Amino acid sequence: MHARSVIEIADTKGIVPVQLILAGYWASQDRLVAFILNGVTPQSIDLVLDPIVSTLPILIPGVLYIDIRDKARVCEAVRSAEEIFAASRTFRRLAVCYGARRGIVRPVTTAIGELDSRALRQPSALDTDGCGKSQTQPGNPLLGNRPRVVHSRPENDMPVAAPARFDWRPIGAAVGP
């Protein structure tokens, strides 16, 4: 395994970090991203990702779920990583103990901005002609069909499918722009 990015997905008082999961998945278009699950089930991540997985090509590297208690796989992911985003002190210590290179372990609070900016800056294979030249109109941002996420209270959130986007809205909210 060569996970270039390792992101700890930690349960924070019953709240799954939706924005972080989405940012990690979008970053997985050009590199393998390992999600280290700390108190979060793969099913809860699937609930977030299922509506948008179909918007990206099947042949992307994608994300790999690794339970934080799986010492061998966490160690392998950490040693091969180019960047590690830690949400907890426990994982930060584990990463260092397992041999993470100096300076690559950063707080998870920086992950969303870094991963999002990279995903928006670099055209995916779908946006290029195969030679790296963008086929979008000059001046248009390379957003593709990237979903827009609306923040609301997590206890009332449900995914609402809408053409070419994915929104989180309170139950019973009207669907529209």
CSV table of C-alpha atoms in Angstrom, one decimal:
chain,number,residue,atom,x,y,z
A,1,MET,CA,0.0,0.0,0.0
A,2,HIS,CA,1.2,3.5,-0.8
A,3,ALA,CA,-1.3,5.9,0.7
A,4,ARG,CA,0.0,9.3,-0.1
A,5,SER,CA,-2.5,11.0,2.3
A,6,VAL,CA,-3.5,9.6,5.7
A,7,ILE,CA,-6.5,11.2,7.4
A,8,GLU,CA,-7.8,10.3,10.9
A,9,ILE,CA,-11.6,10.3,10.9
A,10,ALA,CA,-12.5,10.5,14.6
A,11,ASP,CA,-16.0,10.5,16.2
A,12,THR,CA,-16.5,13.8,18.0
A,13,LYS,CA,-19.4,13.4,20.4
A,14,GLY,CA,-21.4,11.4,17.9
A,15,ILE,CA,-20.7,13.8,15.0
A,16,VAL,CA,-19.1,12.4,11.9
A,17,PRO,CA,-16.8,15.0,10.1
A,18,VAL,CA,-18.7,15.2,6.8
A,19,GLN,CA,-16.6,18.0,5.3
A,20,LEU,CA,-13.4,16.1,6.1
A,21,ILE,CA,-14.7,12.9,4.6
A,22,LEU,CA,-15.7,14.7,1.4
A,23,ALA,CA,-12.4,16.5,1.1
A,24,GLY,CA,-10.5,13.3,1.5
A,25,TYR,CA,-12.6,11.5,-1.1
A,26,TRP,CA,-12.2,14.3,-3.6
A,27,ALA,CA,-8.4,14.2,-3.0
A,28,SER,CA,-8.5,10.5,-3.8
A,29,GLN,CA,-9.0,11.3,-7.5
A,30,ASP,CA,-5.3,11.4,-8.0
A,31,ARG,CA,-3.8,9.5,-5.0
A,32,LEU,CA,-4.8,6.8,-2.5
A,33,VAL,CA,-6.1,8.3,0.7
A,34,ALA,CA,-6.2,6.2,3.9
A,35,PHE,CA,-9.0,7.0,6.4
A,36,ILE,CA,-7.9,5.9,9.9
A,37,LEU,CA,-11.2,5.2,11.6
A,38,ASN,CA,-11.2,6.2,15.3
A,39,GLY,CA,-14.6,5.5,16.8
A,40,VAL,CA,-16.3,5.8,13.3
A,41,THR,CA,-17.7,2.8,11.4
A,42,PRO,CA,-17.2,2.3,7.7
A,43,GLN,CA,-21.0,2.3,7.3
A,44,SER,CA,-21.2,5.9,8.6
A,45,ILE,CA,-18.6,7.0,6.1
A,46,ASP,CA,-20.4,5.1,3.3
A,47,LEU,CA,-23.6,7.1,4.2
A,48,VAL,CA,-21.7,10.3,3.4
A,49,LEU,CA,-19.9,9.0,0.3
A,50,ASP,CA,-22.5,6.8,-1.4
A,51,PRO,CA,-24.4,9.7,-3.1
A,52,ILE,CA,-21.2,11.1,-4.6
A,53,VAL,CA,-19.2,8.0,-5.5
A,54,SER,CA,-21.2,7.7,-8.7
A,55,THR,CA,-20.1,11.2,-9.7
A,56,LEU,CA,-16.5,10.2,-10.1
A,57,PRO,CA,-14.9,7.7,-12.5
A,58,ILE,CA,-14.5,4.1,-11.2
A,59,LEU,CA,-10.8,4.1,-11.9
A,60,ILE,CA,-9.7,6.6,-9.3
A,61,PRO,CA,-7.3,5.4,-6.5
A,62,GLY,CA,-10.1,6.1,-3.9
A,63,VAL,CA,-10.1,5.8,-0.1
A,64,LEU,CA,-9.0,2.9,2.1
A,65,TYR,CA,-10.6,2.4,5.5
A,66,ILE,CA,-8.3,1.3,8.3
A,67,ASP,CA,-9.3,0.8,11.9
A,68,ILE,CA,-7.0,2.6,14.3
A,69,ARG,CA,-6.6,-0.7,16.3
A,70,ASP,CA,-5.1,-2.5,13.2
A,71,LYS,CA,-1.5,-1.9,14.1
A,72,ALA,CA,0.1,-3.5,11.0
A,73,ARG,CA,-2.1,-1.6,8.5
A,74,VAL,CA,-1.9,1.7,10.3
A,75,CYS,CA,1.9,1.4,10.5
A,76,GLU,CA,2.2,0.6,6.8
A,77,ALA,CA,0.0,3.6,5.9
A,78,VAL,CA,1.8,6.0,8.1
A,79,ARG,CA,5.3,4.9,6.8
A,80,SER,CA,4.3,5.4,3.2
A,81,ALA,CA,2.4,8.7,3.7
A,82,GLU,CA,3.5,12.0,2.2
A,83,GLU,CA,1.1,13.8,4.5
A,84,ILE,CA,-0.8,12.8,7.7
A,85,PHE,CA,-3.7,14.7,9.2
A,86,ALA,CA,-4.3,13.7,12.9
A,87,ALA,CA,-7.5,14.6,14.8
A,88,SER,CA,-6.4,13.1,18.1
A,89,ARG,CA,-3.4,13.2,20.3
A,90,THR,CA,-3.5,9.4,20.4
A,91,PHE,CA,-3.1,9.1,16.6
A,92,ARG,CA,-0.5,11.7,16.5
A,93,ARG,CA,1.6,9.7,19.0
A,94,LEU,CA,0.9,6.4,17.1
A,95,ALA,CA,2.1,8.0,13.8
A,96,VAL,CA,5.3,9.1,15.4
A,97,CYS,CA,5.8,5.7,17.1
A,98,TYR,CA,5.2,3.9,13.8
A,99,GLY,CA,7.8,5.9,12.0
A,100,ALA,CA,6.1,8.9,10.3
A,101,ARG,CA,8.7,11.2,8.8
A,102,ARG,CA,9.4,14.3,10.7
A,103,GLY,CA,7.1,17.3,9.9
A,104,ILE,CA,4.4,15.4,7.9
A,105,VAL,CA,1.9,15.0,10.8
A,106,ARG,CA,-0.4,18.0,10.9
A,107,PRO,CA,-3.6,18.9,12.6
A,108,VAL,CA,-6.8,17.6,10.9
A,109,THR,CA,-8.1,21.2,11.0
A,110,THR,CA,-5.7,22.1,8.1
A,111,ALA,CA,-6.8,19.1,6.0
A,112,ILE,CA,-10.0,20.5,4.5
A,113,GLY,CA,-8.4,23.6,3.2
A,114,GLU,CA,-5.4,21.9,1.8
A,115,LEU,CA,-7.2,19.0,0.2
A,116,ASP,CA,-10.0,21.2,-1.2
A,117,SER,CA,-7.6,23.7,-2.7
A,118,ARG,CA,-5.6,20.9,-4.4
A,119,ALA,CA,-8.7,19.2,-5.8
A,120,LEU,CA,-10.0,22.5,-7.2
A,121,ARG,CA,-6.6,23.5,-8.6
A,122,GLN,CA,-5.7,20.3,-10.4
A,123,PRO,CA,-7.9,19.2,-13.2
A,124,SER,CA,-8.9,15.5,-13.0
A,125,ALA,CA,-8.5,13.1,-15.9
A,126,LEU,CA,-12.1,13.9,-16.9
A,127,ASP,CA,-11.3,17.6,-17.4
A,128,THR,CA,-8.3,17.2,-19.7
A,129,ASP,CA,-7.7,16.0,-23.2
A,130,GLY,CA,-5.2,13.3,-22.0
A,131,CYS,CA,-2.2,15.7,-22.5
A,132,GLY,CA,-2.9,17.8,-19.4
A,133,LYS,CA,-4.7,20.5,-21.4
A,134,SER,CA,-7.9,21.6,-19.9
A,135,GLN,CA,-11.0,21.3,-22.0
A,136,THR,CA,-13.0,23.7,-19.9
A,137,GLN,CA,-13.7,27.2,-21.2
A,138,PRO,CA,-11.0,29.7,-20.4
A,139,GLY,CA,-11.6,31.5,-17.1
A,140,ASN,CA,-14.0,28.8,-15.8
A,141,PRO,CA,-13.0,27.2,-12.6
A,142,LEU,CA,-12.3,23.5,-12.7
A,143,LEU,CA,-15.1,22.5,-10.4
A,144,GLY,CA,-16.6,19.8,-12.6
A,145,ASN,CA,-19.6,18.2,-10.9
A,146,ARG,CA,-18.1,18.7,-7.4
A,147,PRO,CA,-21.0,18.7,-4.9
A,148,ARG,CA,-21.8,21.7,-2.8
A,149,VAL,CA,-22.3,21.0,0.9
A,150,VAL,CA,-24.7,23.1,3.0
A,151,HIS,CA,-24.0,23.1,6.8
A,152,SER,CA,-26.8,22.3,9.2
A,153,ARG,CA,-27.3,20.6,12.5
A,154,PRO,CA,-25.9,17.0,12.2
A,155,GLU,CA,-28.7,15.4,14.2
A,156,ASN,CA,-31.3,16.4,11.6
A,157,ASP,CA,-29.2,15.8,8.5
A,158,MET,CA,-30.1,13.6,5.6
A,159,PRO,CA,-28.6,13.4,2.2
A,160,VAL,CA,-30.9,14.9,-0.5
A,161,ALA,CA,-30.1,13.9,-4.1
A,162,ALA,CA,-30.3,16.8,-6.5
A,163,PRO,CA,-29.1,16.9,-10.2
A,164,ALA,CA,-25.4,17.4,-10.3
A,165,ARG,CA,-25.0,18.2,-6.6
A,166,PHE,CA,-25.2,16.8,-3.2
A,167,ASP,CA,-26.5,18.8,-0.2
A,168,TRP,CA,-27.0,18.2,3.4
A,169,ARG,CA,-30.2,19.8,4.6
A,170,PRO,CA,-32.4,19.5,7.7
A,171,ILE,CA,-35.2,17.0,7.3
A,172,GLY,CA,-38.2,18.6,5.6
A,173,ALA,CA,-36.2,21.5,4.0
A,174,ALA,CA,-37.1,22.5,0.5
A,175,VAL,CA,-34.7,21.3,-2.2
A,176,GLY,CA,-33.4,24.0,-4.5
A,177,PRO,CA,-30.6,26.6,-5.1
